[in-house]
PDB file of C-alpha atoms in Angstrom:
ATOM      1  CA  UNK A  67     135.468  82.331 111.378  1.00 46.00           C
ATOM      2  CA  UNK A  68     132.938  81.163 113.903  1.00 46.00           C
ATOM      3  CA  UNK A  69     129.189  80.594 111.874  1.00 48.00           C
ATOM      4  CA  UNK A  70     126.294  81.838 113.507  1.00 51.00           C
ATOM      5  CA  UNK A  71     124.657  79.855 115.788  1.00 54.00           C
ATOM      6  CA  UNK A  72     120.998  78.241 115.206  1.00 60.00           C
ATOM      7  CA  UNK A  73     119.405  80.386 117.887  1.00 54.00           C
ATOM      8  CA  UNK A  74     121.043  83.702 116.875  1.00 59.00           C
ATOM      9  CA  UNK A  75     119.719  83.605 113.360  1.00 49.00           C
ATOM     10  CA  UNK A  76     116.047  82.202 115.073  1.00 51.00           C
ATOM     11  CA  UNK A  77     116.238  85.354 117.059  1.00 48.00           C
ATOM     12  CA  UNK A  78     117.105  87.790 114.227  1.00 51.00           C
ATOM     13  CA  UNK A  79     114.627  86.469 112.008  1.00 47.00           C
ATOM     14  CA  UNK A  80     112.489  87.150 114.848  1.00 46.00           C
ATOM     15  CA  UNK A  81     113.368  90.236 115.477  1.00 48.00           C
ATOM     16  CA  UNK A  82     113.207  91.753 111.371  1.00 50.00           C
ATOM     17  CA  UNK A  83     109.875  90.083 111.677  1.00 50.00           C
ATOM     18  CA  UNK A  84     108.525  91.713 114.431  1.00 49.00           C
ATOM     19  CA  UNK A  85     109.952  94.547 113.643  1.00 47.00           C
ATOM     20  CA  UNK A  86     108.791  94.964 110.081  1.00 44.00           C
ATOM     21  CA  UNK A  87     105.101  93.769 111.112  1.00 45.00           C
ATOM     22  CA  UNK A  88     105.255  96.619 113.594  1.00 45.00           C
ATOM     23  CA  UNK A  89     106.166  99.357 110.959  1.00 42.00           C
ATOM     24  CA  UNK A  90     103.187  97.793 108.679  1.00 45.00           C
ATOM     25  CA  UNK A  91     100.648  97.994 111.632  1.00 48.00           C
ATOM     26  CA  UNK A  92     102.034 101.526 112.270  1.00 50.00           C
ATOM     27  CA  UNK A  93     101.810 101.782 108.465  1.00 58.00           C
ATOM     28  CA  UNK A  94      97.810 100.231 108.635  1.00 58.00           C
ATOM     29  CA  UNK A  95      97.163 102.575 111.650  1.00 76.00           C
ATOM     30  CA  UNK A  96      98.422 105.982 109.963  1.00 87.00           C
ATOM     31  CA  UNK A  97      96.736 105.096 106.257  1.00 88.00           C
ATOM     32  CA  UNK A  98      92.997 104.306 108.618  1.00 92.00           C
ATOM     33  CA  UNK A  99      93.404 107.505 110.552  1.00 93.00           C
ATOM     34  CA  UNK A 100      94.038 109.444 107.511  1.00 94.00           C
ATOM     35  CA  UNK A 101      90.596 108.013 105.913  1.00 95.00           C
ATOM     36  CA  UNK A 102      88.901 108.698 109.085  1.00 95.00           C
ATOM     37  CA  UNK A 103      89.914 111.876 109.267  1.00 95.00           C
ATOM     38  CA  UNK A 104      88.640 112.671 105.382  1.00 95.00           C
ATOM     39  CA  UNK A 105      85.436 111.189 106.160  1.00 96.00           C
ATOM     40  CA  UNK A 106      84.953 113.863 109.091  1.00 96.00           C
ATOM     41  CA  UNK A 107      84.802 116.257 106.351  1.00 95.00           C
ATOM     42  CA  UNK A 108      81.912 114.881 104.697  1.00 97.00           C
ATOM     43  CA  UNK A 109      78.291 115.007 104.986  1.00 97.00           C
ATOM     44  CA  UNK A 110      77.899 111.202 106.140  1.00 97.00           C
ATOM     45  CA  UNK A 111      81.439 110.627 107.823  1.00 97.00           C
ATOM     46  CA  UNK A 112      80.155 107.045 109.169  1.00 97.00           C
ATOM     47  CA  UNK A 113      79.164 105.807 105.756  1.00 97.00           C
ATOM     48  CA  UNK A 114      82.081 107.024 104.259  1.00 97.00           C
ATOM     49  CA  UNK A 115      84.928 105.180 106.824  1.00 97.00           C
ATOM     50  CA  UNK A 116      82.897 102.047 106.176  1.00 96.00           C
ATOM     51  CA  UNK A 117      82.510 102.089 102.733  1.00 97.00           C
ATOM     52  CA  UNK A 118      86.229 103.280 102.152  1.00 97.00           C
ATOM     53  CA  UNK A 119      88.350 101.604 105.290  1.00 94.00           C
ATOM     54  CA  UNK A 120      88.607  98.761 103.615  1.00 95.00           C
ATOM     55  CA  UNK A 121      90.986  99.757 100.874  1.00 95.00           C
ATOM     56  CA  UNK A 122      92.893 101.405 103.236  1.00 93.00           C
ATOM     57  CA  UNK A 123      96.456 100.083 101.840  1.00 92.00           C
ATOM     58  CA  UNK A 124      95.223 101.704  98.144  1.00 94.00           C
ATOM     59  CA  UNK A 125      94.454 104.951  99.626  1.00 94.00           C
ATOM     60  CA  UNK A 126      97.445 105.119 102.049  1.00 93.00           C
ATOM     61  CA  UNK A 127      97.569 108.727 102.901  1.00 92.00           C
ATOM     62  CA  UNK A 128      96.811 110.044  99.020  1.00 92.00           C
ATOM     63  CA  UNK A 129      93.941 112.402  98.674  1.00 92.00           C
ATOM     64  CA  UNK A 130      93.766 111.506  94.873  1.00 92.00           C
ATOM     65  CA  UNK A 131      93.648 108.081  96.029  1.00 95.00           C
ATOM     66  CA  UNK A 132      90.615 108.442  98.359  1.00 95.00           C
ATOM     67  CA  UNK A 133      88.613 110.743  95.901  1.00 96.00           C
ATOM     68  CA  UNK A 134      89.391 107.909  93.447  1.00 95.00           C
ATOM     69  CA  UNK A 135      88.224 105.518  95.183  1.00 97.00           C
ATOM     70  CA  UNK A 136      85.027 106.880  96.800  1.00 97.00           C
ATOM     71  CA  UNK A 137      84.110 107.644  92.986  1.00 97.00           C
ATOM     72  CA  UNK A 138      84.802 103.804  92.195  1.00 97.00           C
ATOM     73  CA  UNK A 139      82.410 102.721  95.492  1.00 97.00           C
ATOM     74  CA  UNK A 140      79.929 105.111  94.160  1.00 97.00           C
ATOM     75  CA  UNK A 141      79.881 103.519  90.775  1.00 97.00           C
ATOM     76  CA  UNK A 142      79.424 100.592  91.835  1.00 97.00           C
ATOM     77  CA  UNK A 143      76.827 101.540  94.078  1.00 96.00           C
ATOM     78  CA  UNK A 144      74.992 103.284  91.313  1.00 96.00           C
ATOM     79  CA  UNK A 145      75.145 100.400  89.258  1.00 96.00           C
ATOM     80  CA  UNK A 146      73.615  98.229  91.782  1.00 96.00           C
ATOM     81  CA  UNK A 147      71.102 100.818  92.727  1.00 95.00           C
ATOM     82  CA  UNK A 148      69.919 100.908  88.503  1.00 94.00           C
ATOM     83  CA  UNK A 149      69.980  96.876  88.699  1.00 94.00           C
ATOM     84  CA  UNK A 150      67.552  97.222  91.705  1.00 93.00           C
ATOM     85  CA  UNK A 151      64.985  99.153  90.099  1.00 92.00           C
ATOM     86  CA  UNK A 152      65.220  97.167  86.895  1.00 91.00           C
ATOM     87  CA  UNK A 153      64.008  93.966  88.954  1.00 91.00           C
ATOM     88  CA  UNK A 154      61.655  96.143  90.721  1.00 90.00           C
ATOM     89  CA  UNK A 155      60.148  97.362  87.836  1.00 87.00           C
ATOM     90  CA  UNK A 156      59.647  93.942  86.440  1.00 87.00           C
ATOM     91  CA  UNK A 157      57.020  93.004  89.615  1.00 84.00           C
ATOM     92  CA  UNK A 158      53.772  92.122  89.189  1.00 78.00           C
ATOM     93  CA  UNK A 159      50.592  94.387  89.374  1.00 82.00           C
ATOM     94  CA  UNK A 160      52.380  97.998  89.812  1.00 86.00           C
ATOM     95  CA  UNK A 161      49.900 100.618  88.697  1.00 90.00           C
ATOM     96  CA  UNK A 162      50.182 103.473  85.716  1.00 90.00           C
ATOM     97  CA  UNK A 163      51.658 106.224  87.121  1.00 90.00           C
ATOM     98  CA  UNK A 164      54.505 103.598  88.863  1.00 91.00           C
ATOM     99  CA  UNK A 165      55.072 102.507  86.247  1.00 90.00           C
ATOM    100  CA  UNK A 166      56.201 105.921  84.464  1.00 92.00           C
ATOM    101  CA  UNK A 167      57.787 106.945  87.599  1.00 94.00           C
ATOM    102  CA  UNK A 168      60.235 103.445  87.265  1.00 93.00           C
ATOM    103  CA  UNK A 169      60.955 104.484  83.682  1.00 93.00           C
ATOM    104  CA  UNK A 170      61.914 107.641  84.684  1.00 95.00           C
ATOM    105  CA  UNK A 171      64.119 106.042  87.641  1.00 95.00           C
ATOM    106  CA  UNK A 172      65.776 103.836  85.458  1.00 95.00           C
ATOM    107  CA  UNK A 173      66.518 106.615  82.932  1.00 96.00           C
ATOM    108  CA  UNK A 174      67.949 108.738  85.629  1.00 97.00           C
ATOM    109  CA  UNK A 175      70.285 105.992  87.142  1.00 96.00           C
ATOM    110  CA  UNK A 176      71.289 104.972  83.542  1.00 96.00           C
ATOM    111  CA  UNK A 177      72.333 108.604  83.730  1.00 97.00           C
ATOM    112  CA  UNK A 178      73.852 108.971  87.119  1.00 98.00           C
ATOM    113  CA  UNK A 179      75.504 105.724  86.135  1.00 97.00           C
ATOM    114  CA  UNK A 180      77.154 107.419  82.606  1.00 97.00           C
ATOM    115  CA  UNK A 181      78.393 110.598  84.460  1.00 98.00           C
ATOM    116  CA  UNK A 182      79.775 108.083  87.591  1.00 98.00           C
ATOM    117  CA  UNK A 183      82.097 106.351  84.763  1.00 97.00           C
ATOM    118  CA  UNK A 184      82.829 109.327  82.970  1.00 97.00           C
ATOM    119  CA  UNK A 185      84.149 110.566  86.594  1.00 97.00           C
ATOM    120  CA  UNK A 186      85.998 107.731  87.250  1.00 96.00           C
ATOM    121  CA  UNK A 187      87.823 107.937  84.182  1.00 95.00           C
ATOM    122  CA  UNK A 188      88.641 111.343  83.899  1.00 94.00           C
ATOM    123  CA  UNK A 189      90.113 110.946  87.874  1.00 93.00           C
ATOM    124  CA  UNK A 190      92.130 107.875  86.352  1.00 90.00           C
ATOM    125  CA  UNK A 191      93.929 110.973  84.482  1.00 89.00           C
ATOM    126  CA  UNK A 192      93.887 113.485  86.125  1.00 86.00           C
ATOM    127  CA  UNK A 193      96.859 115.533  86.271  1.00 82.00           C
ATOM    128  CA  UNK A 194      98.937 118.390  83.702  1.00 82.00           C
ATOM    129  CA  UNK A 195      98.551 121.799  83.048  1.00 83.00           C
ATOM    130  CA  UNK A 196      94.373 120.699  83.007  1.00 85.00           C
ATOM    131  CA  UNK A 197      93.993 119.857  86.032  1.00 87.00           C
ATOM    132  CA  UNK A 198      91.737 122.356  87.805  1.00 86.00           C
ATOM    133  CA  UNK A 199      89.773 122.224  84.164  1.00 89.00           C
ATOM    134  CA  UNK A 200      89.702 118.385  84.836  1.00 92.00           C
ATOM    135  CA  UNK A 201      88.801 118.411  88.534  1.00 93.00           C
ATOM    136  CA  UNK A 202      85.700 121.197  87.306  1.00 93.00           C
ATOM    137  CA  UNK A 203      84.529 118.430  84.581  1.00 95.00           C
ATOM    138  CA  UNK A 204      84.200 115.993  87.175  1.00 96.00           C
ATOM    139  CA  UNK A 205      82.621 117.854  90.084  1.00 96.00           C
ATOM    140  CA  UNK A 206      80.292 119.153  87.544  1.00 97.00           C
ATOM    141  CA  UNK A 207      79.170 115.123  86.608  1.00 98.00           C
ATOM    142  CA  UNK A 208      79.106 113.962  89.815  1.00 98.00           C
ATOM    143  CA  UNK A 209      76.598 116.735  91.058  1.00 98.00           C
ATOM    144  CA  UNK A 210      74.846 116.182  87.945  1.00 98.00           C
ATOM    145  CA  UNK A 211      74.668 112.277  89.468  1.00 98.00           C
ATOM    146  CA  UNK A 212      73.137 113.593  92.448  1.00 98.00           C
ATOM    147  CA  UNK A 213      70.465 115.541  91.018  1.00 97.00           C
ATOM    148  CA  UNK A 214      69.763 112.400  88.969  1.00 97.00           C
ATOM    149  CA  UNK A 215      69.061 110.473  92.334  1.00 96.00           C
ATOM    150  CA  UNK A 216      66.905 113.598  93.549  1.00 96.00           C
ATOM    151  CA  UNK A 217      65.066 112.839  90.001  1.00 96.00           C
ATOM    152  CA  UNK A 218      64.381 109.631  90.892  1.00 96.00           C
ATOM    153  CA  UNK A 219      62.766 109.596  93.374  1.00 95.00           C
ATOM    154  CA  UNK A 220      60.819 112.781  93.192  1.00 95.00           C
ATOM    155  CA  UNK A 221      59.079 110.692  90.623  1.00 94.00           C
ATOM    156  CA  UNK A 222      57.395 108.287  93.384  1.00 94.00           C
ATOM    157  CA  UNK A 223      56.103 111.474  95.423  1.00 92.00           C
ATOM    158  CA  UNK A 224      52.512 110.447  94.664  1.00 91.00           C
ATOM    159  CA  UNK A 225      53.383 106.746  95.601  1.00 91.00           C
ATOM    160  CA  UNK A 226      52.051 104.664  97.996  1.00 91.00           C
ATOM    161  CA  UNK A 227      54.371 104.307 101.037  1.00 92.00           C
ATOM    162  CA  UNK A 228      55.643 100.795 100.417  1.00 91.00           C
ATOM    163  CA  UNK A 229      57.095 101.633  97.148  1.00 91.00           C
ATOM    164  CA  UNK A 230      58.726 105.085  98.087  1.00 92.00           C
ATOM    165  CA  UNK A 231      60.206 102.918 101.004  1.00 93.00           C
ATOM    166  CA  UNK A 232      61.285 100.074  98.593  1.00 92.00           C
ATOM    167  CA  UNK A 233      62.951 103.003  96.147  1.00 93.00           C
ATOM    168  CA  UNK A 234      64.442 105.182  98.866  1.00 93.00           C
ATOM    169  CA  UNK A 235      66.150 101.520  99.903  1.00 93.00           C
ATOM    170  CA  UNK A 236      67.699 101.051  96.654  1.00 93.00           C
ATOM    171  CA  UNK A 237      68.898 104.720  95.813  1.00 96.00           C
ATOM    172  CA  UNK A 238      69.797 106.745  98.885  1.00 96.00           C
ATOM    173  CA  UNK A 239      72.377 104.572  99.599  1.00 96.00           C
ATOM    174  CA  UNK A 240      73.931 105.270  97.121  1.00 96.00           C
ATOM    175  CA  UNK A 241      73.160 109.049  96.801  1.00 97.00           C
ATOM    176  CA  UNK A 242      74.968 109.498  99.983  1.00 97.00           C
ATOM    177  CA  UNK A 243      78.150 107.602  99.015  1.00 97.00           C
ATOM    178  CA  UNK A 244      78.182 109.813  96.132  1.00 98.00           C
ATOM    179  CA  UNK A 245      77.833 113.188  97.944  1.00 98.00           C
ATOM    180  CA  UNK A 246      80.702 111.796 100.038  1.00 98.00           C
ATOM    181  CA  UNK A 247      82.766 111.478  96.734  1.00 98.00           C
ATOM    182  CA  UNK A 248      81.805 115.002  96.467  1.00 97.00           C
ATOM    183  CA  UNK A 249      82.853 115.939  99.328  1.00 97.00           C
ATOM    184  CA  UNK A 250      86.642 114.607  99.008  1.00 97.00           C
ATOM    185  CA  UNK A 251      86.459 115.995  95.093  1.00 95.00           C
ATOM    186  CA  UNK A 252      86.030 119.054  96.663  1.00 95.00           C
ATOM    187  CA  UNK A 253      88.565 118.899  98.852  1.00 93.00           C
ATOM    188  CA  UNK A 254      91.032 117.614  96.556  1.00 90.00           C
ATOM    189  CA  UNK A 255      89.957 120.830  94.713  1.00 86.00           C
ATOM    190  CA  UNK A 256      91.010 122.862  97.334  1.00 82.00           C
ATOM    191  CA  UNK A 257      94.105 121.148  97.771  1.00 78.00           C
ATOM    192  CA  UNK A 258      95.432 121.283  94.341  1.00 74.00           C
ATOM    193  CA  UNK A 259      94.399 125.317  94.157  1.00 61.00           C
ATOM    194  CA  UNK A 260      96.691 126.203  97.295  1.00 54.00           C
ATOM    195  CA  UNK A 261      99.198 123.575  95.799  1.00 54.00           C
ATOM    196  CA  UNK A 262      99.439 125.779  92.605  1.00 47.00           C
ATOM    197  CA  UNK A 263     102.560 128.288  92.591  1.00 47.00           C
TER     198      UNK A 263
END
């Protein structure tokens, strides 16, 4: 029985090889489009494809998987955001009524923070006979997250205009990445309603 020659197992290898890095670029292509057509369906679609493209092999084409994940981003946002005003707050020469207002910031983040983690956990799990109850919990923390954000900076209304610039840079940010995680809770809600028999 004749072996195979040098040059025909070069050019199979070859060819699997090509072949299989097509189907993951087709793979790569299908999972991005899917994340990019999500983040049309939120309020700040730009923001969301660049905060989320990245973990596009996680996601895949999962809609549990990109509500999951946009939760995580928004964590982590929230928890850089409350780190932020913690070193702000610690300046120099920042008058009374700052002063409260930072306090105030900080407690709301610390909040936003809480019900961020609480959201992400609960997502971790999600699933059963609970699920719509589950999917209600979190919508209902991660709104309350957003009206934390809202809080905190409310409280620098009677600011000067360098610090409501300096707070607005550290929190909106991350308010809109979590009104984007919203968004795709939302329509994972919808989803698993018309899913239900």
């Amino acid at each position: 029985m004749a072996m195979p020659s040098t040059l025909t197992l070069a050019f199979t290898l070859l060819l699997f090889t090509t072949s299989h890095g097509a189907c993951m670029l087709l793979q790569t292509e299908t999972n991005t489009e899917f994340i990019k057509a999500s983040c049309n369906t939120t309020t700040y679609p730009t923001l969301c494809f660049s905060s989320l493209s990245s973990y596009a092999s996680k996601i895949q084409t999962s809609p549990m998987q990109m509500a999951s994940t946009a939760l995580s981003v928004s964590l982590a946002g929230a928890r850089l955001s409350s780190a932020a005003m913690t070193q702000m707050s610690a300046a120099h020469g920042i008058n009374p009524h700052d002063k409260g207002a930072m306090r105030d910031c900080m407690d709301a983040l610390g909040d936003a923070v809480d019900e961020l983690k609480q959201s992400t956990e609960s997502m971790s799990h999600l699933g059963g006979k609970a699920i719509g109850y589950q999917i209600n919990s979190i919508q209902t923390w991660v709104s309350a997250a957003l009206t934390d954000y809202n809080t905190c900076m409310d409280g620098f209304r009677a600011s000067g205009v360098n610090v409501r610039k300096e707070v607005r840079s550290h929190v909106l940010n991350t308010l809109h990445l979590t009104s984007n995680a919203l968004d795709l809770i939302n329509g994972l809600s919808s989803t698993i309603i018309h899913s239900v028999p």
